mmCIF file of C-alpha atoms in Angstrom:
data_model
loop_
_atom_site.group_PDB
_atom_site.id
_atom_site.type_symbol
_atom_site.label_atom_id
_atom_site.label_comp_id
_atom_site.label_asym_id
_atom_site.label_seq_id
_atom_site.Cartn_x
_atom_site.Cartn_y
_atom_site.Cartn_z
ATOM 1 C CA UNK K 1036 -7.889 151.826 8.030
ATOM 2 C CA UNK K 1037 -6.610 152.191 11.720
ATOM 3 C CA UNK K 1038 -7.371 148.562 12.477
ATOM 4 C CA UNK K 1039 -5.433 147.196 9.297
ATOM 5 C CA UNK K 1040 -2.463 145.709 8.863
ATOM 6 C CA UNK K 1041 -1.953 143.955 5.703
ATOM 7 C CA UNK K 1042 -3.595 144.755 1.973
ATOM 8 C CA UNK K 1043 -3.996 141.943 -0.568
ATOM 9 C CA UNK K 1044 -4.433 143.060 -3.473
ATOM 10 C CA UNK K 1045 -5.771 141.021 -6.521
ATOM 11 C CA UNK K 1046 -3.656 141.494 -9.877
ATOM 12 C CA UNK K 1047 -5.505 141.399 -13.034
ATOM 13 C CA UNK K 1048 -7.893 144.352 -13.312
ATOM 14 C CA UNK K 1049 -6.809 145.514 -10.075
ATOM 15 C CA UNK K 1050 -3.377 146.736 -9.801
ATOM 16 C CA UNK K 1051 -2.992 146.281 -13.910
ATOM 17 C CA UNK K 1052 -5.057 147.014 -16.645
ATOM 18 C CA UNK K 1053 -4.993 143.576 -18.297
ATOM 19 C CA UNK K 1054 -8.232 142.455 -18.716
ATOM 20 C CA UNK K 1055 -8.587 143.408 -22.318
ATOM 21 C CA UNK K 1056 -5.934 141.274 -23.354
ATOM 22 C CA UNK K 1057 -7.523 138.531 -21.861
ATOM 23 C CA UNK K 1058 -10.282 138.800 -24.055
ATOM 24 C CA UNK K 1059 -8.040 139.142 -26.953
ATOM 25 C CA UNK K 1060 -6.692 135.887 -26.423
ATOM 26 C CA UNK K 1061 -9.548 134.323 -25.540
ATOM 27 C CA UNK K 1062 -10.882 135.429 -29.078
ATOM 28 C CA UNK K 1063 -7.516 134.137 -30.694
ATOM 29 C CA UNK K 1064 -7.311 130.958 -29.021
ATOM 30 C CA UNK K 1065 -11.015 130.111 -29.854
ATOM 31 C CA UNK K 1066 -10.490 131.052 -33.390
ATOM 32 C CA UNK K 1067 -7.980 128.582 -34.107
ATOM 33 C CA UNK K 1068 -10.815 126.111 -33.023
ATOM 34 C CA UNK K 1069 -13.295 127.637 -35.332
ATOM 35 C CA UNK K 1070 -15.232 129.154 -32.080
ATOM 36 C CA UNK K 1071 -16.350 132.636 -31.202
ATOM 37 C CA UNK K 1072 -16.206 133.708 -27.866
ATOM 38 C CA UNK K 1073 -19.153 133.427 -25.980
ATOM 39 C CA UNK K 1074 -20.851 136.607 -24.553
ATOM 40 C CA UNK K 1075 -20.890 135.014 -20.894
ATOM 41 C CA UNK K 1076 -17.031 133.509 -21.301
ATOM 42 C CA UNK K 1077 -15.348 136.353 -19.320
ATOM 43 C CA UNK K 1078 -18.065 136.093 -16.434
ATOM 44 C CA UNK K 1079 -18.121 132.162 -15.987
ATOM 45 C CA UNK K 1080 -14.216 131.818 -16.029
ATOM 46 C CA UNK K 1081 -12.662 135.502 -14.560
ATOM 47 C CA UNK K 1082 -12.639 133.895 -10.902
ATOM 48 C CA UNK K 1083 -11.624 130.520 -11.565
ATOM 49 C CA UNK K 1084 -8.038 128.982 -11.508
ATOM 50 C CA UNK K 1085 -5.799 128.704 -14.458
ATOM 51 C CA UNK K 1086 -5.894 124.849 -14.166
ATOM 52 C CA UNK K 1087 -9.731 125.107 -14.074
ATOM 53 C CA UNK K 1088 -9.938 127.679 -16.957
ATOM 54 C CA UNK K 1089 -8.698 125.112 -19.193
ATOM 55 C CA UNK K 1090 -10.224 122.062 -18.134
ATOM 56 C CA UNK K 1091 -13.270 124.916 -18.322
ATOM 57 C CA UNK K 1092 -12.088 125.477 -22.528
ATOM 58 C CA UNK K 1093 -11.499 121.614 -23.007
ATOM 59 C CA UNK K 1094 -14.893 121.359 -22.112
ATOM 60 C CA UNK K 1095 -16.983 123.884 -23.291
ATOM 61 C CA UNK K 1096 -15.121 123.580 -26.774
ATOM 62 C CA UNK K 1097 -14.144 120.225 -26.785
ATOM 63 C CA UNK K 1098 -10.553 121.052 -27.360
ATOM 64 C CA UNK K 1099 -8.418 117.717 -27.341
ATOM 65 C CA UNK K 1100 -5.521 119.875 -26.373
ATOM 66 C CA UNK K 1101 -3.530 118.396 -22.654
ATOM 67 C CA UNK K 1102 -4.712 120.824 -19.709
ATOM 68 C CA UNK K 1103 -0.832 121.293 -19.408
ATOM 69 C CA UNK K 1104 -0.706 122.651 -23.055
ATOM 70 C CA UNK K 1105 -3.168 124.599 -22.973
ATOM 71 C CA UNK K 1106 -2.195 126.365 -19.785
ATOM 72 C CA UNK K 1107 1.534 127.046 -22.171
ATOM 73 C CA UNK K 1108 -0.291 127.996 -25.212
ATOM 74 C CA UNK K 1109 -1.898 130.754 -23.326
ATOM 75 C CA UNK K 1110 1.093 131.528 -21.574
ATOM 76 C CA UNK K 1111 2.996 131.739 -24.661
ATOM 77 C CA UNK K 1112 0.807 134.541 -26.179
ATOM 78 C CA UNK K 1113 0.318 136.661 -22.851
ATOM 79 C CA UNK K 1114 3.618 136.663 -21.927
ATOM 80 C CA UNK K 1115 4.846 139.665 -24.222
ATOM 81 C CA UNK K 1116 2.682 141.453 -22.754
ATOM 82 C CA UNK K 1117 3.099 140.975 -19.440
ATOM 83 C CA UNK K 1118 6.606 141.607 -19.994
ATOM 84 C CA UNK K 1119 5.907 145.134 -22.049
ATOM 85 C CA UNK K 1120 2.623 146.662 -22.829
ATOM 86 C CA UNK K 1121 0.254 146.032 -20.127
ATOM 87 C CA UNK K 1122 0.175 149.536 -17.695
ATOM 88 C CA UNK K 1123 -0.777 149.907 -14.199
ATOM 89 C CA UNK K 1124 -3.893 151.223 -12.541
ATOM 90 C CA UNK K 1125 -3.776 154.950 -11.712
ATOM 91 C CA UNK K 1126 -2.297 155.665 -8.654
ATOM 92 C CA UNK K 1127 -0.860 152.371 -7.676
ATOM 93 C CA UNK K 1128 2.782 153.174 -7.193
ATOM 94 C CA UNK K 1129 1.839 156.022 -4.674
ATOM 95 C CA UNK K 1130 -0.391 153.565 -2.876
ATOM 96 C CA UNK K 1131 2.015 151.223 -2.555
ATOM 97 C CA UNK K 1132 4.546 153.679 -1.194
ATOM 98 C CA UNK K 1133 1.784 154.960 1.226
ATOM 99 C CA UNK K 1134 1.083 151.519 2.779
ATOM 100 C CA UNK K 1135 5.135 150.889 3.418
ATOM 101 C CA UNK K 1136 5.445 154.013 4.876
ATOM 102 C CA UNK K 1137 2.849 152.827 7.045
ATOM 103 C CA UNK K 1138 4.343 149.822 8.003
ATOM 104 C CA UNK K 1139 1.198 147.707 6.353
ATOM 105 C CA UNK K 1140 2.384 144.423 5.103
ATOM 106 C CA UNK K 1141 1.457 143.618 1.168
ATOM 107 C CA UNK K 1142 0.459 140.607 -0.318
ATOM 108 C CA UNK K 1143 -0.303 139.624 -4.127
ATOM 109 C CA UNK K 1144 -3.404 137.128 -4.132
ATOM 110 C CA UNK K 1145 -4.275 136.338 -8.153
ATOM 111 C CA UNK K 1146 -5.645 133.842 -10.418
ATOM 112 C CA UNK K 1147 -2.959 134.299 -12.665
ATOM 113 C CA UNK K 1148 1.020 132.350 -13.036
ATOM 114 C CA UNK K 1149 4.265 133.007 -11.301
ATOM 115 C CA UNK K 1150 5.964 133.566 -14.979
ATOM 116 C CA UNK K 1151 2.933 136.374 -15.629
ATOM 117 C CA UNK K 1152 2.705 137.876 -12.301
ATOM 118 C CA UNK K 1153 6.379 138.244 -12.146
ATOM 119 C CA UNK K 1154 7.109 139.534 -15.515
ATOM 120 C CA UNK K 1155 4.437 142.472 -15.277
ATOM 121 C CA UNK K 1156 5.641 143.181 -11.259
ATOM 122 C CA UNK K 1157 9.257 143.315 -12.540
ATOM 123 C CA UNK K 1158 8.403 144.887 -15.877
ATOM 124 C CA UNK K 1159 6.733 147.709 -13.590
ATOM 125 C CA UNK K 1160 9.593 147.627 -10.962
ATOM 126 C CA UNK K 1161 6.914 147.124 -8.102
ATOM 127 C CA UNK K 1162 7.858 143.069 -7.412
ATOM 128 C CA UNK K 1163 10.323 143.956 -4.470
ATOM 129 C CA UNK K 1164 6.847 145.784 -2.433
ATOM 130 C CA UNK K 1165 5.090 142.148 -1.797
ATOM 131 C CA UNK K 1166 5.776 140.579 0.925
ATOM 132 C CA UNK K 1167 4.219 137.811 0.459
ATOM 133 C CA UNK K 1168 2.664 135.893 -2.961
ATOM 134 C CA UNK K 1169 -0.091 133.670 -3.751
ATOM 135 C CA UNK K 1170 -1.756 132.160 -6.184
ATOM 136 C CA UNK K 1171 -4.896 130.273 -6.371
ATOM 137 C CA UNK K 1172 -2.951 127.084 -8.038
ATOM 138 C CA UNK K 1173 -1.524 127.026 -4.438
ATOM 139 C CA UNK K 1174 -5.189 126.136 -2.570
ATOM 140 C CA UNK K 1175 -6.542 124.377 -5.484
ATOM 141 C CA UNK K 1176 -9.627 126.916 -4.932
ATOM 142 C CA UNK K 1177 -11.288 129.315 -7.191
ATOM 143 C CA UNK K 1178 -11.660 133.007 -5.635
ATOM 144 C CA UNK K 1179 -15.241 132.490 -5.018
ATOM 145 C CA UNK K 1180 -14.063 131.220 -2.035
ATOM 146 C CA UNK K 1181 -11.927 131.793 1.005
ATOM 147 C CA UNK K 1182 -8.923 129.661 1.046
ATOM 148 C CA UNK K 1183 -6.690 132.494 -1.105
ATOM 149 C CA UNK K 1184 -7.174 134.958 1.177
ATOM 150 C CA UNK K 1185 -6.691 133.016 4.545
ATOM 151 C CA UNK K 1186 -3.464 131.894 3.125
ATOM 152 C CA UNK K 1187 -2.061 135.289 2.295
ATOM 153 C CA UNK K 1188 -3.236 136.353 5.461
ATOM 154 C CA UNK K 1189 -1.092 133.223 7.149
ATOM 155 C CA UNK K 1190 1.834 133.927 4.927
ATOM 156 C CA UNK K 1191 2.150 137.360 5.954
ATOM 157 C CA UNK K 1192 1.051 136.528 10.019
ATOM 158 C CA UNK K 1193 -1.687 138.283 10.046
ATOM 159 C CA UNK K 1194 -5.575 137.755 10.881
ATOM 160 C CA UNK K 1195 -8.367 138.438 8.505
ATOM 161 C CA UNK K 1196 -10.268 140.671 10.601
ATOM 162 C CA UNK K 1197 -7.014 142.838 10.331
ATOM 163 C CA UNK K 1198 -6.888 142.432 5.944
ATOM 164 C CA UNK K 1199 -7.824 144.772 3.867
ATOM 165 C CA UNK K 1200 -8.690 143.355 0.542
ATOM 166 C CA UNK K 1201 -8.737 144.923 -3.006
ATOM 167 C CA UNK K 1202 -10.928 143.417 -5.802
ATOM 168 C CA UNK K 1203 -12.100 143.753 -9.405
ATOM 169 C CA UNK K 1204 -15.018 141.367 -9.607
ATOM 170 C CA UNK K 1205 -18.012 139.762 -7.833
ATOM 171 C CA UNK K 1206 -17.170 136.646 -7.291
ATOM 172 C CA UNK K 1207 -13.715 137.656 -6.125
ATOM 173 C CA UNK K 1208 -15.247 139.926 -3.288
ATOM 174 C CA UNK K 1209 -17.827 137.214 -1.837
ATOM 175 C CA UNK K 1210 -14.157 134.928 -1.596
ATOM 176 C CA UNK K 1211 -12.513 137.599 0.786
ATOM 177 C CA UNK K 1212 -15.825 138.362 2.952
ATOM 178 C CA UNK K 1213 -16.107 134.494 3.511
ATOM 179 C CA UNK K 1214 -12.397 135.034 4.632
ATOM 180 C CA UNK K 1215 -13.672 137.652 7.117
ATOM 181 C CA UNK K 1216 -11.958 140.756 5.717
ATOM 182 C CA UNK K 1217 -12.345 144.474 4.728
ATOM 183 C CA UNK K 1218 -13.410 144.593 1.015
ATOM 184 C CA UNK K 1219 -12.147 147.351 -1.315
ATOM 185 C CA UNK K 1220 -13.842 146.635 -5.219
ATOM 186 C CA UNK K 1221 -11.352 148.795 -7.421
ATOM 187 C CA UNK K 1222 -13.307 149.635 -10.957
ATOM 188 C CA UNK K 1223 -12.379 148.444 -14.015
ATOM 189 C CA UNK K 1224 -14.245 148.728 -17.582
ATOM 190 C CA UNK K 1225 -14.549 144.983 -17.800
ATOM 191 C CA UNK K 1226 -16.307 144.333 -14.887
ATOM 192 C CA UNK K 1227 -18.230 147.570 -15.635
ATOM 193 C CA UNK K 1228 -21.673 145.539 -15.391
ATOM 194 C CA UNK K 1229 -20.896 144.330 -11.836
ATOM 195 C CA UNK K 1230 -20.336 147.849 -10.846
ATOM 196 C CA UNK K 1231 -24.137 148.152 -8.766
ATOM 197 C CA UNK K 1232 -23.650 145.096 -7.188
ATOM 198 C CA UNK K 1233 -19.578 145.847 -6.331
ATOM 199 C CA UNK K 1234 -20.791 149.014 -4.426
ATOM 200 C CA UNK K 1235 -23.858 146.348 -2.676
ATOM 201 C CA UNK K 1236 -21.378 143.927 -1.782
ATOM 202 C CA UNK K 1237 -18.128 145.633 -0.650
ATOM 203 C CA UNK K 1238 -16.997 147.993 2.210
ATOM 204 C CA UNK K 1239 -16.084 150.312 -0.342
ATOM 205 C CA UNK K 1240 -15.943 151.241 -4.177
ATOM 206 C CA UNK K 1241 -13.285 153.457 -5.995
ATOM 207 C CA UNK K 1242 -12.363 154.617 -9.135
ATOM 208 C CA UNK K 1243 -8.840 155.177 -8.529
ATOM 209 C CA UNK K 1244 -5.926 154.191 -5.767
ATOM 210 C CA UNK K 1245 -5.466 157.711 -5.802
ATOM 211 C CA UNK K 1246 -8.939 158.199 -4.128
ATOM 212 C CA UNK K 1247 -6.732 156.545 -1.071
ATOM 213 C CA UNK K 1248 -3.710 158.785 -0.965
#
C-alpha cells in the first residue's frame, strides 16, 4: 500500500453486513405483489442504482407503483435497520483507525441512499471517518462501471492509480479496474458464489479487515 493514498470503500456487504436484509425485503415487497423472488434477483440488481432497481421491479413485476414510491416503500422498511440491527464487518473500526493514522484519505462509494448510509454510519459512530461521500444516484451510473469511482477519487483530490478500492461483488470490481485502481474484494456469504472469480479478478481477496491490520 506504499503508493496509496485514498480507500473507497463500498457499503453494503463491505463495511456492513446488510445483505441479508436485502433479501428479506426483497421477499416482502414481492409478496405483497403475489411474486416470489427470483433465484437470479440478487445477481441482476446488487450493482445497479436505486433509481434503476425499481424501474428494474416495475418491470420485471409489472408493479404500477411511481419509481419515486417505490424507492420510499423500500426505504421505509430498511430504515429500522439501518438505524439499529445491522452490524459491521469484522475488523472495520481498527481499519479505519489504521488508515487515519496513516494519513490515507476515506471515501464511501455505494449503491445505497443518503438517509440509509447515514443512519447505519451514525448508528455505528464511524460517519465522522469519510471524507468524502458518493453515491451512484450522483453519476447516474451503475457500479459496473467507472464513473463512481473517478468521482470519489475527484472529491477527495486524488488519482486512481493512487485508490485503493474495497468491494463485495463482481460487477462492482470490473467498475473500479475500468477506473484504473487497486482492487480489494472483501468476502461476504451473499456473494459467496462469486468468490473464484473475486480472487480472478481483483488485486486481492480477504476474509476479514483484520487480515489488513
Amino acid at each position: 500500500m506504499n503508493n496509496i493514498k485514498a480507500v473507497i470503500f463500498d457499503l453494503d456487504g463491505t463495511l456492513i453486513d446488510s445483505m441479508g436484509i436485502w433479501t428479506q425485503i426483497d421477499e416482502e415487497y414481492l409478496k405483497g405483489f403475489g411474486y416470489e423472488v427470483p433465484d437470479n434477483l440478487q445477481e441482476e440488481i446488487t450493482h445497479l442504482t436505486l433509481t434503476e432497481t425499481a424501474v428494474y421491479f416495475k418491470k420485471m413485476f409489472n408493479i404500477d407503483n411511481e419509481i419515486a414510491d417505490i424507492i420510499d416503500t423500500w426505504h421505509n422498511m430498511a430504515l429500522g435497520h439501518y438505524s439499529k440491527t445491522i452490524k459491521l464487518k469484522d475488523g472495520v473500526v481498527p481499519y479505519l483507525n489504521h488508515l487515519k493514522n496513516n494519513g490515507i484519505k476515506i471515501a464511501l462509494a455505494t449503491s445505497n441512499s443518503i438517509p440509509l448510509l447515514e443512519a447505519t454510519l451514525k448508528n455505528h459512530e464511524i460517519y465522522h471517518y469519510f471524507d468524502a461521500i458518493t453515491t451512484t444516484e450522483e453519476v447516474n451510473k451503475a457500479k459496473n462501471y467507472p464513473d463512481i469511482y473517478l468521482l470519489s477519487a475527484k472529491k477527495l483530490g486524488v488519482n486512481p492509480e493512487d485508490c485503493l478500492v474495497f468491494e463485495d461483488i463482481v460487477q462492482a470490481v470490473k467498475g473500479a479496474k475500468l477506473a484504473g485502481m487497486t482492487v480489494y474484494s472483501v468476502y461476504d456469504k451473499n456473494s459467496e458464489n462469486q468468490k473464484e472469480d473475486l480472487i480472478k479478478l481483483s488485486d486481492r481477496y480477504i476474509q476479514s479487515f483484520n487480515e489488513l491490520l
